[in-house]
Coordinates of C-alpha atoms in Angstrom, one line a residue:
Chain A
X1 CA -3.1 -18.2 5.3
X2 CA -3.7 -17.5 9.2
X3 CA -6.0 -20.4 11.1
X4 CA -9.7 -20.1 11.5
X5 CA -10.7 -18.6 14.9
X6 CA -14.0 -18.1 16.4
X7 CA -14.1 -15.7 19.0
X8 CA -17.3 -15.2 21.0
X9 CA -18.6 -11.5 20.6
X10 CA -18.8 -9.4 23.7
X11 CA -21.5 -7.3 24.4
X12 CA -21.4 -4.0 25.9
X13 CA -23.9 -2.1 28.5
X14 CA -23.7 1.3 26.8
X15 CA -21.6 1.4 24.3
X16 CA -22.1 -1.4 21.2
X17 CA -18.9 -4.3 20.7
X18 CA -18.7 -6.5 18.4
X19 CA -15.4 -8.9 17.7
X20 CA -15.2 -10.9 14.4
X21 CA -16.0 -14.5 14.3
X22 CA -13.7 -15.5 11.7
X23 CA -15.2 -18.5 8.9
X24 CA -13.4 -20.5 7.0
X25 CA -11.3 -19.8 4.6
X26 CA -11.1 -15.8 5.3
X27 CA -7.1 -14.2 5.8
X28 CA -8.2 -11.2 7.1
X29 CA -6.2 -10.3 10.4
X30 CA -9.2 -10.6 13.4
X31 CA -12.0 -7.7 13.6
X32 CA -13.2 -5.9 16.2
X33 CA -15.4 -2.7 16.3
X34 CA -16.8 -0.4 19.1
X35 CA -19.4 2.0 18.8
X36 CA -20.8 5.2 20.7
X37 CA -17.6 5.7 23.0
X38 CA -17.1 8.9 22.7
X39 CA -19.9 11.4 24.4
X40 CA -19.4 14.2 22.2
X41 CA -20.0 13.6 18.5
X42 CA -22.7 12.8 17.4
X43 CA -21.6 9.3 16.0
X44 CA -18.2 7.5 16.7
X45 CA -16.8 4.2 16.1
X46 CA -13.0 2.3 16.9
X47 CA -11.7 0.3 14.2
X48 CA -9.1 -2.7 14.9
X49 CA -7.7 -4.8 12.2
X50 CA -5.2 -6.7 14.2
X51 CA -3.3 -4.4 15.5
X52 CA -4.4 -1.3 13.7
X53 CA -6.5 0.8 15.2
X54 CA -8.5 3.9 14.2
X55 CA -10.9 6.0 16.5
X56 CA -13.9 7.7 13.8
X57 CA -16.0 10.7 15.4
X58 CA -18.6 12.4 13.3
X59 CA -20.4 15.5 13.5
X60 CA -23.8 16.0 11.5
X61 CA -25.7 16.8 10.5
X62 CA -24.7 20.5 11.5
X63 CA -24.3 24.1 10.9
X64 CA -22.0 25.3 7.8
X65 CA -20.1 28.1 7.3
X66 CA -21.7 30.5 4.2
X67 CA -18.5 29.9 2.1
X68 CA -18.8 26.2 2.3
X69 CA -22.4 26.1 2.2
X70 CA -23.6 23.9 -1.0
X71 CA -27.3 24.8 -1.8
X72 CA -28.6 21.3 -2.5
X73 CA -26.4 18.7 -0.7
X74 CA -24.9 18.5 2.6
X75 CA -21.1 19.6 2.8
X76 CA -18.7 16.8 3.7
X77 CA -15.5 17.0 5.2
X78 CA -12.8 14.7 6.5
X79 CA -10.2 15.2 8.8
X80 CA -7.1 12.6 9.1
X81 CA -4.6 13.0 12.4
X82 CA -1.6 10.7 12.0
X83 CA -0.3 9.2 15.3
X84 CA 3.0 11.3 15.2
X85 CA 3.7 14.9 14.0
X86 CA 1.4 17.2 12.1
X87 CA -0.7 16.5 9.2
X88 CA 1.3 16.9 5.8
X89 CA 0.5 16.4 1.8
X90 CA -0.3 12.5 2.2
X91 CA -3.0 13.2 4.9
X92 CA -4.7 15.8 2.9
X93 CA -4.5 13.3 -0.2
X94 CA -6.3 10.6 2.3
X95 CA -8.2 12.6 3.1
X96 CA -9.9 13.8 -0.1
X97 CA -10.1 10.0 -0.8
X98 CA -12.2 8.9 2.4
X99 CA -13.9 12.1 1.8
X100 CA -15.3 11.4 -2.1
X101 CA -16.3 7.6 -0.8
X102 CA -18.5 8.9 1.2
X103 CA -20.2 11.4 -0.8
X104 CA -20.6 8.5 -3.2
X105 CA -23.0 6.8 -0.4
X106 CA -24.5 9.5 1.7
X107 CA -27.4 10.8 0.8
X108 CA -26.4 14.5 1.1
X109 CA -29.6 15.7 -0.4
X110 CA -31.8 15.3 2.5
X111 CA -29.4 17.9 4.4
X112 CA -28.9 20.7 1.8
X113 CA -26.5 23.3 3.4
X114 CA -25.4 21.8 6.1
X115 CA -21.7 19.9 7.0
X116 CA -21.1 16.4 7.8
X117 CA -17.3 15.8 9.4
X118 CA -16.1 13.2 9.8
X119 CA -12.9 13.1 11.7
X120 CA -10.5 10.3 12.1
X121 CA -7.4 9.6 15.0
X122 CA -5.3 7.0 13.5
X123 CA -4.5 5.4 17.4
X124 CA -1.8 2.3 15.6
X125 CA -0.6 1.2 12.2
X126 CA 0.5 -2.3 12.0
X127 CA -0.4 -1.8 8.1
X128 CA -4.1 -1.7 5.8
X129 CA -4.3 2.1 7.7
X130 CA -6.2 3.4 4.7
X131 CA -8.8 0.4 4.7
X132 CA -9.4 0.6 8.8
X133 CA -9.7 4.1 8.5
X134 CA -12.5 3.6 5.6
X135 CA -14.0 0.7 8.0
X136 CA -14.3 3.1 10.8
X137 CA -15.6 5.8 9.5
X138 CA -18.6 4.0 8.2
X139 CA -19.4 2.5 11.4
X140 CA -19.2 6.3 12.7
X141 CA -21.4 7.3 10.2
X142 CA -23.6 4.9 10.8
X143 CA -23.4 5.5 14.6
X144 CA -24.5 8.7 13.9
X145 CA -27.2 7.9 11.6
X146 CA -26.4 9.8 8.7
X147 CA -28.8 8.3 6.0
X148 CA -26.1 6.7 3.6
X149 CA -27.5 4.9 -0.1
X150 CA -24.8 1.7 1.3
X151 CA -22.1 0.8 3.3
X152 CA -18.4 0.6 2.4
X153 CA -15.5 -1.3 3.4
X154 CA -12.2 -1.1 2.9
X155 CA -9.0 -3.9 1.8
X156 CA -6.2 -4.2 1.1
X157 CA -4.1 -6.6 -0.9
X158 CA -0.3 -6.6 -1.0
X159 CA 1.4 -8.3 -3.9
X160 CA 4.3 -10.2 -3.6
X161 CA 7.8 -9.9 -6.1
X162 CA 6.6 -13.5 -7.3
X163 CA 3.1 -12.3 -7.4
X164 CA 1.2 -13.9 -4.6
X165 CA -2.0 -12.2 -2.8
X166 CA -1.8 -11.0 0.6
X167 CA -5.4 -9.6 1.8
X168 CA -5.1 -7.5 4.9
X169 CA -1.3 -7.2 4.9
X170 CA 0.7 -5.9 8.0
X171 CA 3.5 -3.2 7.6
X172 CA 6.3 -5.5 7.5
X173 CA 4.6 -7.4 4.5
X174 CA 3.7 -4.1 2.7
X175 CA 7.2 -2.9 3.2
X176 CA 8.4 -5.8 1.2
X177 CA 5.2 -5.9 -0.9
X178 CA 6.3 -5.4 -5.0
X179 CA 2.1 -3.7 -5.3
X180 CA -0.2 -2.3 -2.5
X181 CA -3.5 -2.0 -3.7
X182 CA -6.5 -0.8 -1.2
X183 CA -9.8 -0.5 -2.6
X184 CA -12.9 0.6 -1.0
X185 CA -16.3 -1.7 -2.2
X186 CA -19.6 -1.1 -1.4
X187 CA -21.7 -3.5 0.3
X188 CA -25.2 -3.5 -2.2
X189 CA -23.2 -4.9 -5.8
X190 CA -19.4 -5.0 -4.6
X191 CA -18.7 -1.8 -7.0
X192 CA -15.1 -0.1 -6.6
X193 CA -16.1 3.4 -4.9
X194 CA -12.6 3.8 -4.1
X195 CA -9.0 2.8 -5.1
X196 CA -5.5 3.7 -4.0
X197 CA -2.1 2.2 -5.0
X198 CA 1.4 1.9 -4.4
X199 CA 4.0 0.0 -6.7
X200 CA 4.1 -1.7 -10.1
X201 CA 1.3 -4.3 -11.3
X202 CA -0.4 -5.7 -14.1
X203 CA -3.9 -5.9 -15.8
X204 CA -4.4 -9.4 -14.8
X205 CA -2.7 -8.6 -11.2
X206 CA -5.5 -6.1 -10.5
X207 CA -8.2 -7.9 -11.6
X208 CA -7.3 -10.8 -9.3
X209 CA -7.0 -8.4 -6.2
X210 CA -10.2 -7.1 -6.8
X211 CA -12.0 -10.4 -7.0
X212 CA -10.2 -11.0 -3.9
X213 CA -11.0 -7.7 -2.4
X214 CA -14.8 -8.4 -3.1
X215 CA -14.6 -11.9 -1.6
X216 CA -13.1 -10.6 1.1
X217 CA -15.6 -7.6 2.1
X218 CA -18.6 -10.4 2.3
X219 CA -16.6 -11.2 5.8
X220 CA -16.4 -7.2 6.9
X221 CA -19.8 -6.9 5.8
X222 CA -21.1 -9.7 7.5
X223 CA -19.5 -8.6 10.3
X224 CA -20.7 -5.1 10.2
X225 CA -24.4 -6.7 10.1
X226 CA -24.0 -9.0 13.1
X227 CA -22.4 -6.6 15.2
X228 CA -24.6 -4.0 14.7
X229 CA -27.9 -6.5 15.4
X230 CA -26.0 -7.2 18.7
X231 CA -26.4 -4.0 19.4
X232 CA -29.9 -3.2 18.6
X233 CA -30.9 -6.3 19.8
X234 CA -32.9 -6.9 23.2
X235 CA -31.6 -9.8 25.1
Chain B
X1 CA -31.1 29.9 -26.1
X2 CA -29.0 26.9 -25.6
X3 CA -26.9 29.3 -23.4
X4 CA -29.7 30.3 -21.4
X5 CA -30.9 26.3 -21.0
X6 CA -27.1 25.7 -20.2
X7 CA -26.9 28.1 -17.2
X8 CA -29.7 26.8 -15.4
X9 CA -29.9 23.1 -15.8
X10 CA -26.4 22.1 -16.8
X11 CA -26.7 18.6 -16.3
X12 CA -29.3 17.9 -18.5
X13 CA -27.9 20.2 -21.5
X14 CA -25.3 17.6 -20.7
X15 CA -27.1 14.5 -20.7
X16 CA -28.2 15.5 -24.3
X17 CA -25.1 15.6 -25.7
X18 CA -24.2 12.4 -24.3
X19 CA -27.4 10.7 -25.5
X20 CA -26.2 11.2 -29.4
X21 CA -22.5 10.1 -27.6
X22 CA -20.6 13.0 -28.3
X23 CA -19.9 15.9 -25.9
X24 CA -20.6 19.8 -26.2
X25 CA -16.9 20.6 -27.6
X26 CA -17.5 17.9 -30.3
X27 CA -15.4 15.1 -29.2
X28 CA -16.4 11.7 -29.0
X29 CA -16.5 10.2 -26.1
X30 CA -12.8 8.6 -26.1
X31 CA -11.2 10.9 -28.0
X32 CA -8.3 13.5 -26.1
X33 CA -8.0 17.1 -26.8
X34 CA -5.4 18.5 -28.9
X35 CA -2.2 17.6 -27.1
X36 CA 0.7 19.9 -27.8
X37 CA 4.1 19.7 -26.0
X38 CA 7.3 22.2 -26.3
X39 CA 10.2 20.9 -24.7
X40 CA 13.3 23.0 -23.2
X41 CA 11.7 26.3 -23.9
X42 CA 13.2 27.7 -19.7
X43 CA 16.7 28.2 -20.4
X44 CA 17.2 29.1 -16.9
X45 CA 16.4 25.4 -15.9
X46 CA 17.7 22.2 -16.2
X47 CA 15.0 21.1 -17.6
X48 CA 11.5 22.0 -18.9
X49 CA 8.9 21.2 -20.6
X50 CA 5.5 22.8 -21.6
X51 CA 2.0 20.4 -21.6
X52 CA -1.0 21.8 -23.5
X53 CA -4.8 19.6 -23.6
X54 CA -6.6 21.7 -25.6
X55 CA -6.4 24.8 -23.1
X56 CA -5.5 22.9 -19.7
X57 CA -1.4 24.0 -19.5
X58 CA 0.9 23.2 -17.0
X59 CA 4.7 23.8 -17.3
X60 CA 7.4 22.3 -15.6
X61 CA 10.7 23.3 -14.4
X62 CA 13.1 20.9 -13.3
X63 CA 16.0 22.6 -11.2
X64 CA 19.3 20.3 -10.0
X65 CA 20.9 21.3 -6.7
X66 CA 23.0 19.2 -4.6
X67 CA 22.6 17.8 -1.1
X68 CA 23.4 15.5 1.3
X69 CA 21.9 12.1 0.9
X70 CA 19.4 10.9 3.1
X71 CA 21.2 8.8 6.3
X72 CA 19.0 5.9 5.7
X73 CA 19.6 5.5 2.2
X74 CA 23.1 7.2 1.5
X75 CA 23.3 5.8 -1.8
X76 CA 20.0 7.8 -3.2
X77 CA 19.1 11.1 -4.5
X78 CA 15.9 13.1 -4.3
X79 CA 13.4 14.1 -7.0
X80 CA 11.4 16.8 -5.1
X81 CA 7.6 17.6 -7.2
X82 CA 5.8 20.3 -6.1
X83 CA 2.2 21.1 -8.3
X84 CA 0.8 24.8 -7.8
X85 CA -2.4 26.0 -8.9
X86 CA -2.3 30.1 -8.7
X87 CA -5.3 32.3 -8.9
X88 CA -4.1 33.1 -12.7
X89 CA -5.2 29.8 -14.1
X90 CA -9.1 29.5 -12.5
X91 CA -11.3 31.6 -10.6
X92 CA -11.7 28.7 -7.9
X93 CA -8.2 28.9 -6.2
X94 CA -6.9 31.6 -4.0
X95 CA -3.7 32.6 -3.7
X96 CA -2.2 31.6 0.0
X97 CA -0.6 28.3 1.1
X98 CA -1.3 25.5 -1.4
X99 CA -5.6 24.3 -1.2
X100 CA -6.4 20.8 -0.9
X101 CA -6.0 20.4 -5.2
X102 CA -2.6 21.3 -5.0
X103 CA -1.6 19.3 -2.4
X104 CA -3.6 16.5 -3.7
X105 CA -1.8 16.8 -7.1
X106 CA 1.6 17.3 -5.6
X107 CA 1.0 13.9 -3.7
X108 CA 0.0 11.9 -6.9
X109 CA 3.1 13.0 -8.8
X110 CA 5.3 12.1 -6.2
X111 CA 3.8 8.5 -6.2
X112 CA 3.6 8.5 -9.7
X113 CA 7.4 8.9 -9.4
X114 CA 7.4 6.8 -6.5
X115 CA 6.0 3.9 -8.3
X116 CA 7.1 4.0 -11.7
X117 CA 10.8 4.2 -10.5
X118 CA 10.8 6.6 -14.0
X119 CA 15.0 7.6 -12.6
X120 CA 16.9 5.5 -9.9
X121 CA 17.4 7.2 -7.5
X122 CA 21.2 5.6 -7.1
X123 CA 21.6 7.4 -10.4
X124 CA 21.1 10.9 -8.8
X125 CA 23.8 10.0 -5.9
X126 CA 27.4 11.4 -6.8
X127 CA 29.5 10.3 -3.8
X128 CA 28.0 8.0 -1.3
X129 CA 26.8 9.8 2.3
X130 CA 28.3 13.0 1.0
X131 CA 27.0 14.6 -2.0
X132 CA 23.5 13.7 -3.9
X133 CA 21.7 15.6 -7.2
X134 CA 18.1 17.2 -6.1
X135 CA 15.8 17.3 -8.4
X136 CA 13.1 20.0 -7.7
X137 CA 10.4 19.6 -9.9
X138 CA 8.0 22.5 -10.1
X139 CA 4.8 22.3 -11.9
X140 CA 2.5 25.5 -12.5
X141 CA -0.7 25.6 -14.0
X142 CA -1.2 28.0 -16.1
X143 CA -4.4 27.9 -17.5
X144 CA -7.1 24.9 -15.5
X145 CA -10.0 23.8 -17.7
X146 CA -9.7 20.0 -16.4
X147 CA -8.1 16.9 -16.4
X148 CA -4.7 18.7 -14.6
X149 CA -3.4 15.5 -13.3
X150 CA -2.4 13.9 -17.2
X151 CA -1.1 17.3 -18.3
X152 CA 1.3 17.1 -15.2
X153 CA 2.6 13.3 -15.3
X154 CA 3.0 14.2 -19.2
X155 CA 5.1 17.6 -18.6
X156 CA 7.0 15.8 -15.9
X157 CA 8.0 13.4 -18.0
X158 CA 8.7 15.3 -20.9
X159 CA 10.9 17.9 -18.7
X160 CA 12.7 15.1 -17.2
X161 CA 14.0 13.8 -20.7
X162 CA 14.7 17.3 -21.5
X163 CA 17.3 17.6 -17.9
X164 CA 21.1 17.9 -18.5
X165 CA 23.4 16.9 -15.5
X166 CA 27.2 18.7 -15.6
X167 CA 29.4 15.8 -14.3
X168 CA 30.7 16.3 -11.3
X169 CA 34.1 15.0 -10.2
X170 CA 34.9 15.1 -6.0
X171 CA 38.4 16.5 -6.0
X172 CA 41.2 14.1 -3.5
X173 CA 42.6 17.4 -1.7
X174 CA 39.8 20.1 -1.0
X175 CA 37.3 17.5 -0.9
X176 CA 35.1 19.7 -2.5
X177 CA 33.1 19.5 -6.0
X178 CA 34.2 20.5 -9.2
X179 CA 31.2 20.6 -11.3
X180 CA 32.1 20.7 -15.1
X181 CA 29.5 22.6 -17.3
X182 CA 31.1 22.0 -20.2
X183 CA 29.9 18.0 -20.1
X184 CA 26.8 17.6 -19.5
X185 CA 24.8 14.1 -19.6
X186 CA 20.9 13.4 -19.6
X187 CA 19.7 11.6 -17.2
X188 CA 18.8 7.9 -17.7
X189 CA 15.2 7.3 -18.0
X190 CA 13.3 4.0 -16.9
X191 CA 10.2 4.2 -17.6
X192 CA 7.5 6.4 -19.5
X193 CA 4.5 6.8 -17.2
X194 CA 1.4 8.3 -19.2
X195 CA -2.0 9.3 -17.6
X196 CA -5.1 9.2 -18.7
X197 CA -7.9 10.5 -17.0
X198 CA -11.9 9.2 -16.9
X199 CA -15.2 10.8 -15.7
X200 CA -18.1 8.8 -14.5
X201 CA -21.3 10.1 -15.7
X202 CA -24.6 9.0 -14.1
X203 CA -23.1 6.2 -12.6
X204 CA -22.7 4.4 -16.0
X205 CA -21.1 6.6 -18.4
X206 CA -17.7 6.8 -18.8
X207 CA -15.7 9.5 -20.9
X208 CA -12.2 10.5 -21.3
X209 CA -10.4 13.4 -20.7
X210 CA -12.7 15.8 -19.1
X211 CA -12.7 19.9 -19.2
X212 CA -13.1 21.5 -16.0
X213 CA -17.4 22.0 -16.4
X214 CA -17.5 17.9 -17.1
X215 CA -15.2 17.4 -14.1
X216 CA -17.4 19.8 -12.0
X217 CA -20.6 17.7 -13.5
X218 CA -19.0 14.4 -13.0
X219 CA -20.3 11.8 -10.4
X220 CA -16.3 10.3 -9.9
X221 CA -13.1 10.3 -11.5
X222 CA -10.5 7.5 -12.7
X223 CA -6.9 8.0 -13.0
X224 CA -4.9 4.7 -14.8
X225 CA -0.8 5.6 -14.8
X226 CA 0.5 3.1 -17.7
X227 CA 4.2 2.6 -18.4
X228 CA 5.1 1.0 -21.7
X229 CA 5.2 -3.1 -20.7
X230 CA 1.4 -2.1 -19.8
X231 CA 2.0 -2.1 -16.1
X232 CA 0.4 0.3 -13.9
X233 CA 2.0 2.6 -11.9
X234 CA -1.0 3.8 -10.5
X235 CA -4.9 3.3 -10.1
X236 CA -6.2 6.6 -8.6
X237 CA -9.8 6.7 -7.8
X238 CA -10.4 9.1 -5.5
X239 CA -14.5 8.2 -4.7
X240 CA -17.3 8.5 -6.9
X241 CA -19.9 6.3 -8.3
X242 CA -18.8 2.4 -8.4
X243 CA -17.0 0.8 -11.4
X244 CA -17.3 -3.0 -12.1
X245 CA -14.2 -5.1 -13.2
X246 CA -15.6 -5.2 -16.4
X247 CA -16.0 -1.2 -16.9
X248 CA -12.1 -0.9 -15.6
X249 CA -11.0 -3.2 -18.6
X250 CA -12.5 -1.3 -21.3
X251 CA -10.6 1.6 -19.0
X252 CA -7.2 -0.2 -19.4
X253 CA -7.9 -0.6 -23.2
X254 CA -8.0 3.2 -23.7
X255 CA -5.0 3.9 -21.5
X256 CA -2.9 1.2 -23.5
X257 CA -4.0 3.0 -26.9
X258 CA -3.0 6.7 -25.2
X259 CA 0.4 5.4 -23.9
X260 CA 1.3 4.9 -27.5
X261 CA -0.2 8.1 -28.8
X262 CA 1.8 10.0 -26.0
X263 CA 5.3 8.4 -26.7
X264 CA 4.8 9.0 -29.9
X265 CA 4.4 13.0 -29.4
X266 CA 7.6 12.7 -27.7
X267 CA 9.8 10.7 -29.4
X268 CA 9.1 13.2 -32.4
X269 CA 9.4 16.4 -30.2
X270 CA 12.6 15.5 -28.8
X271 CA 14.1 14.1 -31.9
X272 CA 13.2 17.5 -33.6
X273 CA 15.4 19.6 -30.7
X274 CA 18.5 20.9 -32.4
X275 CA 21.3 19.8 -29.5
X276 CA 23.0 23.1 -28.0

């Protein structure tokens, strides 16, 4: 378990900041989010979870092409760069995960035929990739102000060959892990929108990382809530 | 009439069906479709197996080539899958490079294989840094009506069983492979993952085994990969409407009970091959 540390959140002029104040008794790796940097999307948001860091961008929403055009919801589509090389068979599968979490929250009915995309620039991996790239594109939706029925998170738990729980793991421990399990939660009943695994565990196993998982998001959520207040707020 | 009130409000001629819980092909709302499995039926493979759920079939061909062995693990084999969807088994895919689905599908077999460590790969490897068996595992669709994803990890597994190996023997002076046809081995497997497949209805309901119209109706989908100690290889939920802990246990239940119905099949099937 890492020490508590309480870092002060920094504000920014433009653009909103907002660094995690860790409480007690959380083992996430430290937090920090950045909002409306990029000029050109509608809605963009930088991730960092230690020292992974993802840059989210969303567009919508906007015009569709005809033969992607749904008649009663809006279209939703997710793109995933890796740092290095070209986009292969496990971006797509990422891809189509992020992508059905957040049809499961946005309300794509208020924008029939038209396309929300949400693109995502993984800019490090020091491990939980898939959860920081869930956590920023919410707060890119968000920053765009897509109406969305609740927010999601993402964790990630690594499980250990004699079956203790990591939350937030970093690649050296999920290279060793026995289980990697990342799970996406919403923030209005803690529901599983999304999960993704890698590795060999049992009924009880998963039940414990979830419970964990859901303890855990109360700290991203909280931290969601006070950083986006620091920005709205006037002081 | 029921046609008519089918075509334009699907969902609701739905939701009837599921009010009296039972579904419009009259299944109940845990109950699988007719599974049917043939096994070896390629002779040009090493390997095959054929996967029917009532009319969702996907064949697989397992093909054994050699190669050199990966330089960071020279000790290891490869077991290649690759899932194609063609035009000839829905309306929905195009032929061209492989859509999202495919690639999708290819990805979950290769961490179901990943996962369930279902052959060592230090099995496959025939002389350290040199030589290595391939496995190329091709799975075709041939017909799509839903739930593709159990009817591949089945005919995977069922083709894998199915693969004979010639022994190979590295000869001292040409340094070269002799591969003997005449003796032929199966290959040694682990583990039996089995899928099973869940729809989330409305946010509440759940039912197994879905066609391709309760897919397309569906508000999320649940994928639970179960070997035989109960472990899971794999929890794939790709989105969709939430799922409590509690709704993921009775999940776990059915999987358990479908593992045993699915060994079963196969035990019998490959027990009834006449060896050649």
């Amino acid at each position: 378990m890492e020490e508590e540390r309480h870092t002060e959140a920094k504000i920014g002029a433009e653009t909103g900041r907002g660094s995690s104040p860790r409480g007690p008794g959380c083992s996430l790796r430290h937090f920090a989010c950045e909002q409306n940097l990029l000029s050109r999307p509608d809605g963009s948001a930088s991730f960092l979870q230690g020292d992974t860091s993802v840059l989210a961008g969303v567009y919508g929403p906007a015009e569709v092409k005809v033969s992607k055009e749904i008649f009663n919801k809006a279209t939703l589509e997710v793109i995933l760069r890796p740092k290095i090389g070209l986009p292969g068979v496990a971006e797509k599968s990422r891809e189509r995960l992020i992508r059905n979490t957040c049809e499961a929250v946005v309300l794509g009915t208020l924008h029939p035929r038209t396309s929300i995309t949400v693109v995502l620039q993984v800019v490090s991996d020091a491990g939980s990739l898939l959860a920081c790239c869930l956590n920023a594109a919410c707060m890119a939706l968000v920053d765009a102000g897509v109406p969305m029925r609740a927010l999601f998170c993402g964790v990630t738990c690594a499980l250990d060959s004699d079956g203790t729980l990591v939350l937030d793991p970093t690649s050296k421990r999920e290279k060793e892990a026995r289980a990697v399990l990342t799970f996406a939660l919403d923030n209005v009943e803690r529901k599983l929108l999304m999960s993704s695994t890698k590795g060999l565990f049992s009924d009880a196993e998963l039940q414990q990382c979830l419970a964990a998982a859901q303890a855990a998001s109360q700290h991203v959520f909280r931290f969601y809530r006070e950083s986006l207040q620091r920005r709205y707020s006037k002081s | 009439m029921a046609a008519g009130f089918k075509t334009v409000e699907p969902l609701e001629y739905y939701r009837r069906f599921l009010k009296e819980n039972c579904r419009p092909d009259g299944r109940e709302l845990g109950e699988f479709r007719t599974t049917t499995v043939n096994i070896g039926s390629i002779s040009t493979a090493d390997g095959s197996a054929l996967v029917k759920l009532g009319n969702t079939t996907v064949i697989c061909g397992v093909k054994a080539e050699f190669a050199a062995p990966p330089t960071d693990a020279p000790d290891k084999g490869y077991v290649v899958p690759n899932v194609d969807l063609p035009p000839l088994c829905s309306s929905r895919f195009r032929s061209g490079p492989p859509g999202e689905e495919a690639q999708v599908a290819s990805q979950f077999i290769a961490d179901v294989i990943e996962n369930s460590q279902i052959i060592q790969k230090e099995d496959l490897c025939i002389s350290p840094g040199k030589l290595a068996w391939v496995l190329y595992c091709d799975l075709i669709c041939l017909d799509y009506d839903g739930n593709i994803l159990d009817a591949c990890t089945f005919a995977l597994l069922a083709a894998l069983k199915n693969v004979q190996l010639p022994e190979v023997t590295i000869n001292g002076e040409t340094a070269l492979a002799e591969v003997n046809l005449k003796k032929k081995s199966y290959l040694n497997i682990r583990t039996h993952p089995v899928a099973t497949s869940f729809a989330v209805f409305d946010d509440t309901l759940l039912i197994v085994d879905p066609t391709g119209e309760e897919e397309h109706l569906a508000t999320g989908t649940l994928t639970i990969v179960m070997d035989e100690e109960g472990k899971l290889c794999c929890l794939h939920k790709p989105g969709g409407s939430g799922l409590t802990g509690a709704k993921l246990q009775d999940c776990m239940s059915r999987a358990v009970t479908r593992h045993k119905e699915v060994k079963k099949l196969m035990d019998e099937v490959i027990k009834s091959i006449k060896p050649k």
